[in-house]
Tab-separated table of C-alpha atoms and ligand atoms in Angstrom:
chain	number	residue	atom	x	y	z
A	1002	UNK	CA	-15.076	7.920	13.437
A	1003	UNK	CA	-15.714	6.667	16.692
A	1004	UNK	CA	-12.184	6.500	18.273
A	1005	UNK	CA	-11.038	10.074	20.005
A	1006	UNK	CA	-7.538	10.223	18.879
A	1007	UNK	CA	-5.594	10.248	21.791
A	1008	UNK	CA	-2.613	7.687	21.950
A	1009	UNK	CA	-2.285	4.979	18.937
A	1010	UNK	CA	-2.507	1.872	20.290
A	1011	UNK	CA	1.166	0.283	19.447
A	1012	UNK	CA	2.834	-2.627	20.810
A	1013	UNK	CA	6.553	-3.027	21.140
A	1014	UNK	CA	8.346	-5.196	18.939
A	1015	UNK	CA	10.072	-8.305	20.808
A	1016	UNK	CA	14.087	-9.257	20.770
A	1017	UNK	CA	12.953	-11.687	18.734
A	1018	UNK	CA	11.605	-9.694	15.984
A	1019	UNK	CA	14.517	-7.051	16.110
A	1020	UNK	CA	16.517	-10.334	15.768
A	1021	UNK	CA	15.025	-11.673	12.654
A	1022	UNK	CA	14.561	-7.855	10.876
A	1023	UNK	CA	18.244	-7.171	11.424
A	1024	UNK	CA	19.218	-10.723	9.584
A	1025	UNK	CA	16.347	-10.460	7.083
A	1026	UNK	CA	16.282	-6.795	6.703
A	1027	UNK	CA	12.178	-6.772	7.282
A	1028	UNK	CA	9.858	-8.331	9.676
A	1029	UNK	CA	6.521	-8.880	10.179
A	1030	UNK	CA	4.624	-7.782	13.103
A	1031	UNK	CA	0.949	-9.219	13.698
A	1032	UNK	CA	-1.081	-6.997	15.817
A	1033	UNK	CA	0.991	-4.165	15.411
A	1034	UNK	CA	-1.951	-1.281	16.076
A	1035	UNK	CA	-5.270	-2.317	18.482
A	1036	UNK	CA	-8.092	-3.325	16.198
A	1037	UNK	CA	-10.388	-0.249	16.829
A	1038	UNK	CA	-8.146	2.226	16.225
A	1039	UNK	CA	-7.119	0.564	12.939
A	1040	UNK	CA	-10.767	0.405	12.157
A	1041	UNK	CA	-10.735	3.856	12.702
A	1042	UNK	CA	-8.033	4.569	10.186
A	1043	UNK	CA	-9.687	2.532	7.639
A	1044	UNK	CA	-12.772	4.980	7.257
A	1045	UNK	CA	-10.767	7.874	7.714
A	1046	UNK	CA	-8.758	6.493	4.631
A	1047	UNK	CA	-12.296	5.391	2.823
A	1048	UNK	CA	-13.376	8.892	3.018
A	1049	UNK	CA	-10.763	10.630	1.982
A	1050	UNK	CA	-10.213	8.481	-0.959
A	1051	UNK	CA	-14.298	9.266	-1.701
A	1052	UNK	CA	-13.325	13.176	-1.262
A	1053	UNK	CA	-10.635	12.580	-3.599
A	1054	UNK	CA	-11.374	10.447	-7.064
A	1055	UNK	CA	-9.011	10.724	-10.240
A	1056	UNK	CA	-6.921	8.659	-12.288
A	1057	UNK	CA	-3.985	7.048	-11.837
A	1058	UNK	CA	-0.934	9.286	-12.963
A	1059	UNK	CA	1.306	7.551	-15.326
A	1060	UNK	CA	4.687	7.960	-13.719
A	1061	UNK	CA	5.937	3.988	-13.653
A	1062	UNK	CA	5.224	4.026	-9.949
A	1063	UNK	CA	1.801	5.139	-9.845
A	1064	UNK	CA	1.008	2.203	-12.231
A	1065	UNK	CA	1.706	-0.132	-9.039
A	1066	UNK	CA	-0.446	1.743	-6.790
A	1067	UNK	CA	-1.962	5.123	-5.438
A	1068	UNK	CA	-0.517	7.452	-2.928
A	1069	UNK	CA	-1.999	9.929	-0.635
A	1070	UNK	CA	1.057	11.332	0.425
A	1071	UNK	CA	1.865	13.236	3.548
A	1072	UNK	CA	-1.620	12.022	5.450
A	1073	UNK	CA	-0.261	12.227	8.724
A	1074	UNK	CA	-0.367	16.411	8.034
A	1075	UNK	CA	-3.838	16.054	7.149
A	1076	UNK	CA	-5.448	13.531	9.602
A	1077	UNK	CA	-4.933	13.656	13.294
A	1078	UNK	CA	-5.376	10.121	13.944
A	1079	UNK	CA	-2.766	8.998	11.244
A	1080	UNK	CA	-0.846	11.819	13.119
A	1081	UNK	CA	-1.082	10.089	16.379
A	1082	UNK	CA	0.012	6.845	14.697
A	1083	UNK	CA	3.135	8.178	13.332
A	1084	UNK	CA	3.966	10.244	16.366
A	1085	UNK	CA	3.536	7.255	18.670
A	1086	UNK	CA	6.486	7.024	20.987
A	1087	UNK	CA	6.061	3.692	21.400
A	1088	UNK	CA	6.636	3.183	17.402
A	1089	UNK	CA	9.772	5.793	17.298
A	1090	UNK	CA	10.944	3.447	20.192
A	1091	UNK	CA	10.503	0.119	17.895
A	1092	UNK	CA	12.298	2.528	14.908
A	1093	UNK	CA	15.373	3.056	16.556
A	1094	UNK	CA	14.985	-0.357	17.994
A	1095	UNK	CA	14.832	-2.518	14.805
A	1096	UNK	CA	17.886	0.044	13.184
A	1097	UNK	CA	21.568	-0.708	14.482
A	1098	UNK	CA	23.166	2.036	16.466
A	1099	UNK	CA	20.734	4.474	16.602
A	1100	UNK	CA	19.171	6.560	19.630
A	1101	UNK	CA	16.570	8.609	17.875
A	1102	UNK	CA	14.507	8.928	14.734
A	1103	UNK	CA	12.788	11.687	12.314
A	1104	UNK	CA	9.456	11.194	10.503
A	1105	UNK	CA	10.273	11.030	6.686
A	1106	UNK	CA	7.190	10.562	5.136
A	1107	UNK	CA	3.817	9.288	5.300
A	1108	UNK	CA	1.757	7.803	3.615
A	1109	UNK	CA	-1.731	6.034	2.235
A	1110	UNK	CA	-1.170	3.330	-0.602
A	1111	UNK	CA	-4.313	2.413	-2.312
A	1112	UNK	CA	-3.630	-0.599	-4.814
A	1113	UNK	CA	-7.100	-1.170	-7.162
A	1114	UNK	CA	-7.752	-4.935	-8.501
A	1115	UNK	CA	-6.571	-5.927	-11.481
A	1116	UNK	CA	-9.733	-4.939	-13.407
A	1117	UNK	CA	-10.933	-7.316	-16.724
A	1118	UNK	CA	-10.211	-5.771	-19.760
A	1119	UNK	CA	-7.208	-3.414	-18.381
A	1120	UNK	CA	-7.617	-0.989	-15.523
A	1121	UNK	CA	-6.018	-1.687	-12.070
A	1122	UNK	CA	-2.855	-1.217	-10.691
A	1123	UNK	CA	-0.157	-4.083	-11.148
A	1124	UNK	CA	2.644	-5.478	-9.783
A	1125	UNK	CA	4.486	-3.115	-7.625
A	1126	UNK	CA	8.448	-3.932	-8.877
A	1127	UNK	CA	11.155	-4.930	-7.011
A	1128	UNK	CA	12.828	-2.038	-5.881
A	1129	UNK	CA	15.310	-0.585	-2.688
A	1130	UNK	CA	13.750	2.516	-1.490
A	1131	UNK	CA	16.953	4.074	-0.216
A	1132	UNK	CA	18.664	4.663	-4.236
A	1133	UNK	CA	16.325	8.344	-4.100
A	1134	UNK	CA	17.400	9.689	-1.105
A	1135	UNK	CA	19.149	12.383	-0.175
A	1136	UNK	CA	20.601	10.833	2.896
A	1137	UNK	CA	24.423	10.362	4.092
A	1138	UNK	CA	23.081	6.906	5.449
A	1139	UNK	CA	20.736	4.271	4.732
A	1140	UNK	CA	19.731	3.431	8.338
A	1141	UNK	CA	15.627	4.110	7.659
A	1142	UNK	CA	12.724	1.913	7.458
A	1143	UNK	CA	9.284	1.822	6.412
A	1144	UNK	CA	6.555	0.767	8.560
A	1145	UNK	CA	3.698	-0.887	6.225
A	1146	UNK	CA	0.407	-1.290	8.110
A	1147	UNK	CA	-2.530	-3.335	6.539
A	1148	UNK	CA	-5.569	-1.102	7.098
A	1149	UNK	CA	-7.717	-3.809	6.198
A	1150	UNK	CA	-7.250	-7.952	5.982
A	1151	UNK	CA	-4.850	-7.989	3.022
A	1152	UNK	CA	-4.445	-11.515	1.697
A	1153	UNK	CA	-1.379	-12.452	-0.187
A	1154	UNK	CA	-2.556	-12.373	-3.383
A	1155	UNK	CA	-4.357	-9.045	-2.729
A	1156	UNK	CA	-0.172	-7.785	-2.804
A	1157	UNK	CA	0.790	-8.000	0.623
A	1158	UNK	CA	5.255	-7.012	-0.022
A	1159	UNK	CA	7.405	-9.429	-0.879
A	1160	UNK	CA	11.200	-9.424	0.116
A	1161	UNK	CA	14.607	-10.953	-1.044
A	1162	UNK	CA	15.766	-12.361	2.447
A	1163	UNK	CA	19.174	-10.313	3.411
A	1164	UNK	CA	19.479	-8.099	0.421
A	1165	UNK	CA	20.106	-4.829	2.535
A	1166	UNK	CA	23.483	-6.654	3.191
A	1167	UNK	CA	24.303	-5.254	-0.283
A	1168	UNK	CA	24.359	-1.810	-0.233
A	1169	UNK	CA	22.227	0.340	-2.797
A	1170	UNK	CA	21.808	-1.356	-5.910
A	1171	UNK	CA	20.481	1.451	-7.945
A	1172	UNK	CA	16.952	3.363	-8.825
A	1173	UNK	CA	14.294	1.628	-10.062
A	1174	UNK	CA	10.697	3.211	-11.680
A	1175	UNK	CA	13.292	4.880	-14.334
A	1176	UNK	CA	12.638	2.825	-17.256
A	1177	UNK	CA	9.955	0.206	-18.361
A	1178	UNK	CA	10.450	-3.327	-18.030
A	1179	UNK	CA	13.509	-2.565	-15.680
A	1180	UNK	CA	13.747	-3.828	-11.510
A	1181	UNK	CA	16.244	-4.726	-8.860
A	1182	UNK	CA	15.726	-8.254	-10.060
A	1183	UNK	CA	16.404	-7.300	-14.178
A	1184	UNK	CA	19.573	-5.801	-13.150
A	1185	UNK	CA	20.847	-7.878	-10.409
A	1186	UNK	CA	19.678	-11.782	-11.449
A	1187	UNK	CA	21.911	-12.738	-8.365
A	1188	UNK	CA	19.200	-11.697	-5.939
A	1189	UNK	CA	17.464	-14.645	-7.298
A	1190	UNK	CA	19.947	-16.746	-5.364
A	1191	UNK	CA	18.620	-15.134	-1.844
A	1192	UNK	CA	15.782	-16.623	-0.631
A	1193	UNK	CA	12.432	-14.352	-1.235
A	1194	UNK	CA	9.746	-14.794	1.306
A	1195	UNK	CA	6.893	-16.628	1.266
A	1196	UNK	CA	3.677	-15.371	0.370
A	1197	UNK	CA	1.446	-14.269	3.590
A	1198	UNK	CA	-1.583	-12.789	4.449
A	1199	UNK	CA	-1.807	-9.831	6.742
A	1200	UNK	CA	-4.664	-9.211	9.172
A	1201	UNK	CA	-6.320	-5.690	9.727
A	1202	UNK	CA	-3.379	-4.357	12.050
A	1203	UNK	CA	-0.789	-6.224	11.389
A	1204	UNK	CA	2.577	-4.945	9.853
A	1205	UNK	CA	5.689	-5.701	8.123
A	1206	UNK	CA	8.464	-3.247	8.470
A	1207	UNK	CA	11.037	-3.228	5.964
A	1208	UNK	CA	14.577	-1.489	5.791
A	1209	UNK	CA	15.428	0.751	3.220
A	1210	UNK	CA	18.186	-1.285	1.403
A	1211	UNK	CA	15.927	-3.991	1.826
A	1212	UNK	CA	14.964	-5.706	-2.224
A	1213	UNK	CA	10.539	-5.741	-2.051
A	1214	UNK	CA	7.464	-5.948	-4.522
A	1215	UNK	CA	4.336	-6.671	-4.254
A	1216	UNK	CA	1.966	-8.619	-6.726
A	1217	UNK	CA	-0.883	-7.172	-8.308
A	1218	UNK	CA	-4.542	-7.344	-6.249
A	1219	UNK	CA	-6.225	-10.327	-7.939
A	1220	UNK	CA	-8.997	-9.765	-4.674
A	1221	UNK	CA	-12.222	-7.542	-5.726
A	1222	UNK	CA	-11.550	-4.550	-3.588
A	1223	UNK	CA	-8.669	-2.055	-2.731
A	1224	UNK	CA	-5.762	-2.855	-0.580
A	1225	UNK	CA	-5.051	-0.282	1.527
A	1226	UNK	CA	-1.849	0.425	3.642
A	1227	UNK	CA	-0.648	3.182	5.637
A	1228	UNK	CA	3.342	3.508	5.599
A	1229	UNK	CA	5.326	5.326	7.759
A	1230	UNK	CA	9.331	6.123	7.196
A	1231	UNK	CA	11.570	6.680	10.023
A	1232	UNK	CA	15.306	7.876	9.729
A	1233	UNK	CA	18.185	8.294	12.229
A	1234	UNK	CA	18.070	11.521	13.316
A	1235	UNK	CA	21.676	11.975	13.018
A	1236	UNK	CA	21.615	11.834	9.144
A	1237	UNK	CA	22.990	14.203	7.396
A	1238	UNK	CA	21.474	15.977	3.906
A	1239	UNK	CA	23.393	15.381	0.710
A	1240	UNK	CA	21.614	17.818	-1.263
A	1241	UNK	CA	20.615	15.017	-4.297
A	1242	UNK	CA	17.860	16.710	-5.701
A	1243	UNK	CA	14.570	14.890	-4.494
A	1244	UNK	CA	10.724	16.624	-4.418
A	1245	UNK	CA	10.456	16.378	-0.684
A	1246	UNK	CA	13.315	18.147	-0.180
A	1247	UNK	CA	14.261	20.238	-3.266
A	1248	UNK	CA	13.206	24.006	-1.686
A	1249	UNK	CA	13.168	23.238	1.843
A	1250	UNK	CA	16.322	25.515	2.584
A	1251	UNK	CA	18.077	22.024	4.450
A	1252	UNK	CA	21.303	22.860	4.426
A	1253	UNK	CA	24.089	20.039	3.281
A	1254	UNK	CA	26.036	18.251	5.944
A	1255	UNK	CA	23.748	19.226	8.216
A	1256	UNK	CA	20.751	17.362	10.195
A	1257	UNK	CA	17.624	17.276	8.649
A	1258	UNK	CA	16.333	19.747	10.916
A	1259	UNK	CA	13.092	21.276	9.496
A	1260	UNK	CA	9.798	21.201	10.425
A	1261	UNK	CA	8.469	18.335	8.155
A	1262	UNK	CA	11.446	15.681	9.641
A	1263	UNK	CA	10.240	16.364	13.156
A	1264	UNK	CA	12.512	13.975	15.809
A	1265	UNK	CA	9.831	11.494	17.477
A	1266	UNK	CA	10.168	11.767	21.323
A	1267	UNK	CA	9.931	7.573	22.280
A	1268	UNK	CA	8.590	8.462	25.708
B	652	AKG	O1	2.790	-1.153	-1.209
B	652	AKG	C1	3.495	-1.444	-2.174
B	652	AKG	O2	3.097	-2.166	-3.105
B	652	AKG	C2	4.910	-0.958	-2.211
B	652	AKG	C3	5.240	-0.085	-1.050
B	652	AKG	C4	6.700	0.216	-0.955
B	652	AKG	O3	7.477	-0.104	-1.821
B	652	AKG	C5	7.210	0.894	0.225
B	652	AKG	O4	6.414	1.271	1.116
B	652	AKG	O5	8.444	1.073	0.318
């Protein structure tokens, strides 16, 4: 680990790209975080994953791929990353009407190869993140960094084009055999985006009404990802039960103002 952790690297995102992620409800951002610092990450991640092995758990969505949630709480240099002002900035940038953001969640995705014979995580299914939160609004968005070169058909996201026009179109890893696209066939008449590869660095950000997947690795190592979620800070708490927040003592119709949401200063 050869990078003090001082400030992440992080560029700003462009009109441009606050254009297109606005129309599309995600964009992609090459470059996102400076090489050595992502290089960085990537053996932090590689040695916590050694520290911790173990199956996959069998709830539908670890099937699509492993989480090491929270890391930002653990790590300081996936700290720095998610504190960055300059990426709070580019949060409440990208989101309409909105001056400042919490930290929601962090996290490390690990998704194995398909393995010969069974084994391997698979497709991740098309889903809307926002459906299991216990948020008054939907204006929140995931960052997804690439800790490593993740070709396309290692399962860099896919996205129906527009679909967080739509409002939430209900939960998905409930029941087998069941997505966004089962229940809603009419997505298939937005455009989904082409397959890309992402370089070490680079990002896509996606919004949290936005409809993504991600195909299974068909590469020979892990893909690995950090995400980082980002809410407006004026949200208020419903109370819907959800693990993050069941116990916290939030209280409903009121800010999410605890500890583990923390506001991100953008300067
Ligand atoms: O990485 C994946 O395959 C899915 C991640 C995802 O759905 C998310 O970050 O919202």
């Amino acid at each position: 680990m050869g990078v003090p952790v001082t400030q992440a690297p992080v560029r700003e995102v462009t009109e441009r790209e606050t254009a297109r992620f606005r129309a599309a409800g995600w964009v992609r951002l090459p470059g996102l975080v400076g090489p050595e610092f992502v290089t960085d990450l990537r053996e932090r991640a590689l040695e916590r994953l050694d520290e911790r092995p173990g199956g996959f758990r069998n709830a539908l969505v670890d099937r699509a791929f492993g989480q090491d949630r929270d890391i930002a709480r653990h790590d300081p240099a996936f700290a720095a990353l998610a504190l960055s002002p300059v990426l709070a900035r580019n949060a409440t940038r990208l989101l309409t009407g909105v001056d400042a953001v919490r930290l929601q969640v962090t996290n490390l995705l690990v998704k194995e190869p398909v393995a010969d014979g069974g084994g391997g995580h698979g497709a991740t299914a098309f889903h809307q993140d926002f459906p299991w939160m216990p948020m008054d609004r939907a204006s929140m968005l995931t960052v997804w960094l690439a800790l490593d070169d993740v070709p396309a058909d290692m399962g860099a996201l896919r996205f129906y084009e527009g679909s967080h026009r739509y409002g939430p179109l209900g939960r998905s890893f409930v029941r087998e055999d069941d997505d966004a696209l089962s229940r809603h066939p009419w997505l298939e008449t937005l455009e989904p985006s082409e397959p890309f590869d992402l370089a070490a660095g680079d990002a896509t950000v996606h919004h949290s009404l936005v409809v993504h997947g991600a195909p299974a690795n068909r590469r020979d190592r892990p893909r690995l990802s950090f995400t980082a979620t980002y809410f407006d800070a004026a949200t208020l708490y419903t109370g819907a039960p959800y693990g993050q927040t069941d116990g916290l003592g939030l209280t409903v119709n009121e800010p999410f103002d605890h500890p583990r949401f923390p506001v991100v200063p953008t300067s």
